């Protein structure tokens, strides 16, 4: 069925369900009025009463709509913060690279082209992560060095969220396998203690430990940047939640699945990789997706330890006395980004469910 036909069928079903009974009709009408009011006020603010980029910024003080000159003036600052202005191409390249790798991975998961083997995908992620740090930090390959303190805005949000999730997920799988196995009791108890401790403390505590305690545990003469320390803390924190998600999928599987794999002569790791884990991850998909979206949004908490992500640079953008009254525009800019990115992740989750239920 084509996309147009599918949309027509779904639209017909939606209309039929919206007016299926008197109560459904009343609720549909009330919802329609609320949505219409919101849409009208949004149109007033965004279009009808807006000050457009080609108009004078002085008009913004009198206008009741959005001040587009503010966004034109501050967009690069919100996106890249205090990163040297003349080097903005580097954080822009990092942002595009990480977004492309994420989209590529999601298309791979949903069976869309281009198809890559798992090994090639892992190599692409390894190269992408290394390249991200090289482009942001510089100091090699003729790139001008930039202090990690000046890594702000969108690239730091993507690096701390996407890379943390990419590294925490395999660690979470190993923790889940260690916890459910019954051969080595010490290993199971050790994984249980780690998971419960990590889940039992607030994320802010873990971030403070990463920033202030982790450097003290390193050998004398070595140092770690605040970004790397925060990333390390996030990886170990999110891994505990992913472990519990995967464990729920493992425990929901009938024991006959592993026994059938073993009866075919498959060793433990091969049976786990080919038979058990794919089914367990499929069953844990809703909670995994929920954890990934939560981890992505919680990354903004790093502002507490002095790392300025997209939300923090948005707040700094209207700190200028000239633009002090335009906080709504700055936060709307950030809100649109989070809405689109979270909607993309939710769409991937729905597609995975649709494919698996065929």
Tab-separated table of C-alpha atoms in Angstrom:
chain	number	residue	atom	x	y	z
A	1	UNK	CA	0.000	0.000	0.000
A	2	UNK	CA	1.384	3.408	-0.943
A	3	UNK	CA	1.972	6.144	1.627
A	4	UNK	CA	-0.939	8.220	0.239
A	5	UNK	CA	-3.362	5.286	0.452
A	6	UNK	CA	-2.155	4.427	3.938
A	7	UNK	CA	-2.674	8.033	5.073
A	8	UNK	CA	-6.182	8.028	3.569
A	9	UNK	CA	-7.111	4.816	5.363
A	10	UNK	CA	-5.723	6.058	8.684
A	11	UNK	CA	-7.525	9.410	8.273
A	12	UNK	CA	-10.835	7.625	7.667
A	13	UNK	CA	-10.347	5.441	10.728
A	14	UNK	CA	-9.486	8.497	12.850
A	15	UNK	CA	-12.607	10.382	11.763
A	16	UNK	CA	-14.780	7.346	12.373
A	17	UNK	CA	-13.338	6.878	15.873
A	18	UNK	CA	-13.611	10.619	16.698
A	19	UNK	CA	-17.395	10.642	16.133
A	20	UNK	CA	-18.212	7.057	17.090
A	21	UNK	CA	-20.428	8.040	20.071
A	22	UNK	CA	-21.921	11.193	21.659
A	23	UNK	CA	-19.142	11.300	24.275
A	24	UNK	CA	-16.419	10.842	21.627
A	25	UNK	CA	-18.036	13.597	19.541
A	26	UNK	CA	-18.110	16.019	22.487
A	27	UNK	CA	-14.490	15.276	23.405
A	28	UNK	CA	-13.427	15.657	19.773
A	29	UNK	CA	-15.137	19.054	19.488
A	30	UNK	CA	-13.596	20.313	22.748
A	31	UNK	CA	-10.165	19.082	21.657
A	32	UNK	CA	-10.629	20.734	18.278
A	33	UNK	CA	-11.470	24.080	19.925
A	34	UNK	CA	-8.415	23.891	22.207
A	35	UNK	CA	-6.086	22.987	19.322
A	36	UNK	CA	-7.570	25.772	17.174
A	37	UNK	CA	-7.020	28.336	19.947
A	38	UNK	CA	-3.416	27.208	20.404
A	39	UNK	CA	-2.785	27.263	16.642
A	40	UNK	CA	-4.287	30.753	16.286
A	41	UNK	CA	-2.176	32.194	19.124
A	42	UNK	CA	0.929	30.505	17.693
A	43	UNK	CA	0.202	32.058	14.291
A	44	UNK	CA	-0.234	35.479	15.928
A	45	UNK	CA	3.098	35.180	17.739
A	46	UNK	CA	5.115	33.562	14.956
A	47	UNK	CA	3.752	35.357	11.872
A	48	UNK	CA	1.092	38.047	12.201
A	49	UNK	CA	2.611	40.141	15.021
A	50	UNK	CA	6.235	39.094	14.442
A	51	UNK	CA	9.161	41.384	13.689
A	52	UNK	CA	10.836	39.897	10.621
A	53	UNK	CA	14.621	39.622	10.104
A	54	UNK	CA	14.710	42.434	7.527
A	55	UNK	CA	13.002	44.863	9.903
A	56	UNK	CA	14.725	46.986	12.544
A	57	UNK	CA	15.402	45.268	15.877
A	58	UNK	CA	14.138	48.409	17.633
A	59	UNK	CA	10.589	47.367	16.688
A	60	UNK	CA	10.915	44.283	18.946
A	61	UNK	CA	10.309	46.379	22.070
A	62	UNK	CA	6.860	47.377	20.781
A	63	UNK	CA	5.830	44.143	19.023
A	64	UNK	CA	3.776	41.380	20.637
A	65	UNK	CA	5.183	38.672	18.374
A	66	UNK	CA	8.462	36.847	18.013
A	67	UNK	CA	11.603	38.935	17.447
A	68	UNK	CA	13.276	37.207	14.492
A	69	UNK	CA	16.228	39.708	14.487
A	70	UNK	CA	17.147	38.340	17.937
A	71	UNK	CA	17.347	34.775	16.606
A	72	UNK	CA	19.311	35.902	13.536
A	73	UNK	CA	21.758	37.736	15.803
A	74	UNK	CA	22.088	35.020	18.473
A	75	UNK	CA	21.532	31.752	16.572
A	76	UNK	CA	25.244	30.967	16.231
A	77	UNK	CA	25.863	31.816	19.884
A	78	UNK	CA	23.012	29.541	21.029
A	79	UNK	CA	24.321	26.713	18.833
A	80	UNK	CA	28.056	26.984	19.540
A	81	UNK	CA	28.384	29.187	22.645
A	82	UNK	CA	31.822	30.630	23.350
A	83	UNK	CA	33.648	28.412	20.831
A	84	UNK	CA	35.890	30.772	18.784
A	85	UNK	CA	33.646	32.477	16.231
A	86	UNK	CA	36.011	32.013	13.283
A	87	UNK	CA	36.200	28.241	14.000
A	88	UNK	CA	32.443	27.545	14.090
A	89	UNK	CA	32.768	25.208	11.096
A	90	UNK	CA	34.341	22.614	13.409
A	91	UNK	CA	31.507	22.286	15.987
A	92	UNK	CA	29.045	22.469	13.089
A	93	UNK	CA	30.820	19.524	11.438
A	94	UNK	CA	30.753	17.583	14.724
A	95	UNK	CA	27.008	18.210	15.123
A	96	UNK	CA	26.282	17.085	11.561
A	97	UNK	CA	28.547	14.045	11.921
A	98	UNK	CA	26.889	12.821	15.126
A	99	UNK	CA	23.399	13.435	13.732
A	100	UNK	CA	24.257	11.509	10.555
A	101	UNK	CA	25.664	8.585	12.549
A	102	UNK	CA	22.503	8.514	14.673
A	103	UNK	CA	20.236	8.598	11.620
A	104	UNK	CA	22.344	5.907	9.923
A	105	UNK	CA	22.103	3.673	12.987
A	106	UNK	CA	18.340	4.195	13.293
A	107	UNK	CA	17.818	3.400	9.596
A	108	UNK	CA	19.938	0.292	10.086
A	109	UNK	CA	17.757	-0.780	13.031
A	110	UNK	CA	14.557	-0.277	11.038
A	111	UNK	CA	15.887	-2.196	8.021
A	112	UNK	CA	16.252	0.799	5.698
A	113	UNK	CA	19.128	1.600	3.377
A	114	UNK	CA	22.051	2.083	3.438
A	115	UNK	CA	22.646	-1.310	5.108
A	116	UNK	CA	25.959	-1.807	6.868
A	117	UNK	CA	27.284	-4.786	8.761
A	118	UNK	CA	27.514	-4.463	12.547
A	119	UNK	CA	31.308	-4.391	12.304
A	120	UNK	CA	31.307	-1.537	9.792
A	121	UNK	CA	28.768	0.367	11.861
A	122	UNK	CA	30.928	0.001	14.977
A	123	UNK	CA	33.973	1.168	13.020
A	124	UNK	CA	32.012	4.184	11.774
A	125	UNK	CA	31.036	5.056	15.351
A	126	UNK	CA	34.634	4.652	16.563
A	127	UNK	CA	35.951	6.916	13.829
A	128	UNK	CA	33.120	9.399	14.377
A	129	UNK	CA	33.713	9.654	18.127
A	130	UNK	CA	37.482	10.121	17.694
A	131	UNK	CA	36.933	12.680	14.931
A	132	UNK	CA	34.496	14.599	17.134
A	133	UNK	CA	37.084	15.054	19.882
A	134	UNK	CA	39.797	15.959	17.340
A	135	UNK	CA	37.637	18.617	15.679
A	136	UNK	CA	36.486	20.111	18.957
A	137	UNK	CA	39.848	20.060	20.724
A	138	UNK	CA	42.229	20.630	17.831
A	139	UNK	CA	45.950	20.814	18.598
A	140	UNK	CA	46.784	18.184	15.949
A	141	UNK	CA	46.602	17.956	12.154
A	142	UNK	CA	47.173	21.710	11.968
A	143	UNK	CA	43.948	22.500	13.839
A	144	UNK	CA	44.054	25.346	16.314
A	145	UNK	CA	43.710	24.110	19.896
A	146	UNK	CA	40.521	25.053	21.748
A	147	UNK	CA	40.198	24.730	25.521
A	148	UNK	CA	37.429	22.239	26.507
A	149	UNK	CA	35.926	24.994	28.675
A	150	UNK	CA	34.836	26.653	25.427
A	151	UNK	CA	33.034	23.554	24.086
A	152	UNK	CA	29.446	24.757	24.405
A	153	UNK	CA	26.009	24.496	22.879
A	154	UNK	CA	24.676	21.869	20.494
A	155	UNK	CA	27.877	19.839	19.867
A	156	UNK	CA	28.478	19.309	23.588
A	157	UNK	CA	24.833	18.253	24.040
A	158	UNK	CA	25.171	15.728	21.205
A	159	UNK	CA	28.570	14.462	22.358
A	160	UNK	CA	27.438	13.923	25.947
A	161	UNK	CA	24.092	12.354	25.032
A	162	UNK	CA	24.732	10.330	21.871
A	163	UNK	CA	28.224	9.100	22.761
A	164	UNK	CA	27.146	8.326	26.344
A	165	UNK	CA	24.191	6.251	25.108
A	166	UNK	CA	26.317	4.534	22.430
A	167	UNK	CA	28.905	3.469	25.030
A	168	UNK	CA	26.480	2.787	27.893
A	169	UNK	CA	24.244	0.395	25.932
A	170	UNK	CA	26.801	-2.425	25.405
A	171	UNK	CA	27.981	-1.978	28.997
A	172	UNK	CA	24.371	-2.296	30.151
A	173	UNK	CA	23.973	-5.534	28.174
A	174	UNK	CA	27.061	-7.011	29.858
A	175	UNK	CA	25.759	-5.970	33.289
A	176	UNK	CA	22.357	-7.538	32.575
A	177	UNK	CA	23.956	-10.805	31.417
A	178	UNK	CA	26.195	-10.848	34.488
A	179	UNK	CA	23.215	-10.313	36.794
A	180	UNK	CA	20.948	-13.011	35.355
A	181	UNK	CA	23.544	-15.761	34.936
A	182	UNK	CA	23.676	-18.348	37.726
A	183	UNK	CA	27.070	-19.936	37.122
A	184	UNK	CA	29.174	-17.278	38.868
A	185	UNK	CA	27.375	-16.029	41.972
A	186	UNK	CA	30.012	-13.430	42.857
A	187	UNK	CA	29.747	-11.846	39.411
A	188	UNK	CA	25.954	-11.719	39.678
A	189	UNK	CA	26.077	-10.081	43.126
A	190	UNK	CA	28.737	-7.607	41.969
A	191	UNK	CA	26.576	-6.537	39.012
A	192	UNK	CA	23.528	-6.264	41.302
A	193	UNK	CA	25.380	-4.021	43.756
A	194	UNK	CA	26.664	-1.767	40.984
A	195	UNK	CA	23.238	-1.421	39.350
A	196	UNK	CA	21.421	-0.746	42.611
A	197	UNK	CA	24.006	1.809	43.754
A	198	UNK	CA	23.963	3.631	40.399
A	199	UNK	CA	20.163	3.698	40.353
A	200	UNK	CA	19.972	4.695	43.986
A	201	UNK	CA	21.843	7.977	43.725
A	202	UNK	CA	20.746	11.131	41.877
A	203	UNK	CA	22.310	11.886	38.526
A	204	UNK	CA	23.731	15.134	39.910
A	205	UNK	CA	25.695	13.172	42.499
A	206	UNK	CA	27.213	11.022	39.757
A	207	UNK	CA	28.130	14.151	37.775
A	208	UNK	CA	29.842	15.724	40.785
A	209	UNK	CA	31.739	12.481	41.402
A	210	UNK	CA	32.845	12.468	37.760
A	211	UNK	CA	34.029	16.077	37.845
A	212	UNK	CA	35.639	16.265	41.312
A	213	UNK	CA	36.426	12.707	42.463
A	214	UNK	CA	37.372	10.903	39.247
A	215	UNK	CA	40.425	13.170	38.575
A	216	UNK	CA	41.722	12.371	42.095
A	217	UNK	CA	41.786	8.628	41.292
A	218	UNK	CA	44.069	9.085	38.280
A	219	UNK	CA	47.845	8.531	38.515
A	220	UNK	CA	49.885	11.576	39.480
A	221	UNK	CA	50.719	13.799	36.526
A	222	UNK	CA	47.669	12.773	34.493
A	223	UNK	CA	44.579	14.878	34.013
A	224	UNK	CA	41.143	14.531	32.476
A	225	UNK	CA	39.065	17.269	30.874
A	226	UNK	CA	35.685	18.142	32.442
A	227	UNK	CA	33.921	16.958	29.275
A	228	UNK	CA	35.603	13.540	29.343
A	229	UNK	CA	35.000	13.185	33.089
A	230	UNK	CA	31.323	14.049	32.646
A	231	UNK	CA	31.023	11.666	29.704
A	232	UNK	CA	32.544	8.866	31.780
A	233	UNK	CA	30.101	9.525	34.618
A	234	UNK	CA	27.136	9.532	32.225
A	235	UNK	CA	28.217	6.244	30.613
A	236	UNK	CA	28.363	4.401	33.954
A	237	UNK	CA	25.117	6.022	35.154
A	238	UNK	CA	23.038	5.225	32.053
A	239	UNK	CA	24.494	1.700	31.812
A	240	UNK	CA	22.719	0.753	35.059
A	241	UNK	CA	19.321	1.740	33.637
A	242	UNK	CA	19.953	0.008	30.305
A	243	UNK	CA	21.006	-3.103	32.255
A	244	UNK	CA	17.670	-3.246	34.040
A	245	UNK	CA	15.777	-2.729	30.779
A	246	UNK	CA	17.656	-5.579	29.097
A	247	UNK	CA	17.314	-7.767	32.210
A	248	UNK	CA	13.543	-7.399	32.049
A	249	UNK	CA	13.664	-8.696	28.482
A	250	UNK	CA	15.938	-11.595	29.462
A	251	UNK	CA	13.700	-12.653	32.345
A	252	UNK	CA	10.575	-12.538	30.161
A	253	UNK	CA	12.026	-15.151	27.785
A	254	UNK	CA	11.039	-18.782	28.319
A	255	UNK	CA	13.990	-20.882	29.451
A	256	UNK	CA	13.334	-23.166	26.508
A	257	UNK	CA	14.872	-20.611	24.138
A	258	UNK	CA	18.354	-20.981	25.628
A	259	UNK	CA	17.892	-24.728	26.091
A	260	UNK	CA	16.940	-25.085	22.426
A	261	UNK	CA	20.036	-23.140	21.390
A	262	UNK	CA	22.237	-25.283	23.612
A	263	UNK	CA	20.668	-28.458	22.223
A	264	UNK	CA	21.925	-27.356	18.802
A	265	UNK	CA	25.453	-27.286	20.191
A	266	UNK	CA	25.787	-23.524	20.426
A	267	UNK	CA	28.174	-22.345	23.167
A	268	UNK	CA	27.027	-19.739	25.735
A	269	UNK	CA	28.144	-16.599	23.928
A	270	UNK	CA	26.912	-17.766	20.528
A	271	UNK	CA	23.524	-18.772	21.950
A	272	UNK	CA	23.294	-15.445	23.751
A	273	UNK	CA	24.257	-13.374	20.705
A	274	UNK	CA	22.180	-15.228	18.114
A	275	UNK	CA	19.120	-16.463	20.038
A	276	UNK	CA	18.612	-14.887	23.466
A	277	UNK	CA	19.696	-11.255	23.166
A	278	UNK	CA	17.756	-10.352	19.976
A	279	UNK	CA	14.511	-11.551	21.554
A	280	UNK	CA	15.274	-9.957	24.923
A	281	UNK	CA	16.092	-6.578	23.387
A	282	UNK	CA	12.947	-6.758	21.279
A	283	UNK	CA	10.817	-7.352	24.378
A	284	UNK	CA	12.610	-4.560	26.277
A	285	UNK	CA	12.307	-2.088	23.417
A	286	UNK	CA	9.630	0.208	24.958
A	287	UNK	CA	11.535	0.677	28.206
A	288	UNK	CA	14.846	1.009	26.340
A	289	UNK	CA	13.441	3.759	24.148
A	290	UNK	CA	12.058	5.508	27.204
A	291	UNK	CA	15.468	5.338	28.902
A	292	UNK	CA	17.239	6.684	25.792
A	293	UNK	CA	14.906	9.689	25.498
A	294	UNK	CA	15.219	10.345	29.226
A	295	UNK	CA	19.012	10.136	29.041
A	296	UNK	CA	19.033	12.536	26.097
A	297	UNK	CA	16.930	15.154	27.868
A	298	UNK	CA	18.675	14.750	31.240
A	299	UNK	CA	21.978	15.704	29.625
A	300	UNK	CA	21.000	19.352	30.175
A	301	UNK	CA	21.709	18.799	33.888
A	302	UNK	CA	25.439	19.039	33.120
A	303	UNK	CA	25.050	22.818	33.391
A	304	UNK	CA	25.154	22.308	37.168
A	305	UNK	CA	28.810	21.193	36.937
A	306	UNK	CA	29.767	24.097	34.688
A	307	UNK	CA	29.338	22.557	31.221
A	308	UNK	CA	27.233	24.774	28.993
A	309	UNK	CA	24.944	22.780	26.735
A	310	UNK	CA	22.258	24.131	24.393
A	311	UNK	CA	19.914	25.188	27.208
A	312	UNK	CA	22.680	27.088	29.002
A	313	UNK	CA	23.831	28.956	25.880
A	314	UNK	CA	20.195	29.898	25.216
A	315	UNK	CA	20.001	31.416	28.682
A	316	UNK	CA	23.291	33.266	28.115
A	317	UNK	CA	22.035	34.655	24.792
A	318	UNK	CA	19.496	36.947	26.440
A	319	UNK	CA	21.897	37.976	29.225
A	320	UNK	CA	22.934	40.878	26.987
A	321	UNK	CA	21.028	43.976	28.289
A	322	UNK	CA	20.063	44.787	24.703
A	323	UNK	CA	18.185	41.467	24.350
A	324	UNK	CA	17.132	40.867	27.954
A	325	UNK	CA	13.392	40.649	27.139
A	326	UNK	CA	13.709	37.831	24.595
A	327	UNK	CA	13.973	34.742	26.778
A	328	UNK	CA	10.890	33.214	25.146
A	329	UNK	CA	12.503	33.290	21.697
A	330	UNK	CA	15.681	31.665	23.016
A	331	UNK	CA	13.898	28.870	24.869
A	332	UNK	CA	11.476	28.347	21.953
A	333	UNK	CA	14.516	27.802	19.703
A	334	UNK	CA	15.833	25.131	22.090
A	335	UNK	CA	12.360	23.645	22.584
A	336	UNK	CA	11.922	23.130	18.844
A	337	UNK	CA	15.217	21.262	18.687
A	338	UNK	CA	14.325	18.953	21.585
A	339	UNK	CA	10.814	18.369	20.209
A	340	UNK	CA	12.101	17.402	16.753
A	341	UNK	CA	14.881	15.157	18.052
A	342	UNK	CA	12.626	13.388	20.584
A	343	UNK	CA	9.898	12.999	17.942
A	344	UNK	CA	12.482	11.369	15.664
A	345	UNK	CA	13.441	8.885	18.390
A	346	UNK	CA	9.784	8.117	19.112
A	347	UNK	CA	9.189	7.579	15.390
A	348	UNK	CA	12.049	5.101	15.257
A	349	UNK	CA	10.521	3.246	18.204
A	350	UNK	CA	7.109	3.065	16.505
A	351	UNK	CA	8.713	1.790	13.291
A	352	UNK	CA	10.570	-0.923	15.211
A	353	UNK	CA	7.328	-2.038	16.852
A	354	UNK	CA	5.505	-1.989	13.519
A	355	UNK	CA	8.153	-4.142	11.862
A	356	UNK	CA	8.350	-6.603	14.730
A	357	UNK	CA	4.565	-7.085	14.909
A	358	UNK	CA	4.248	-8.143	11.261
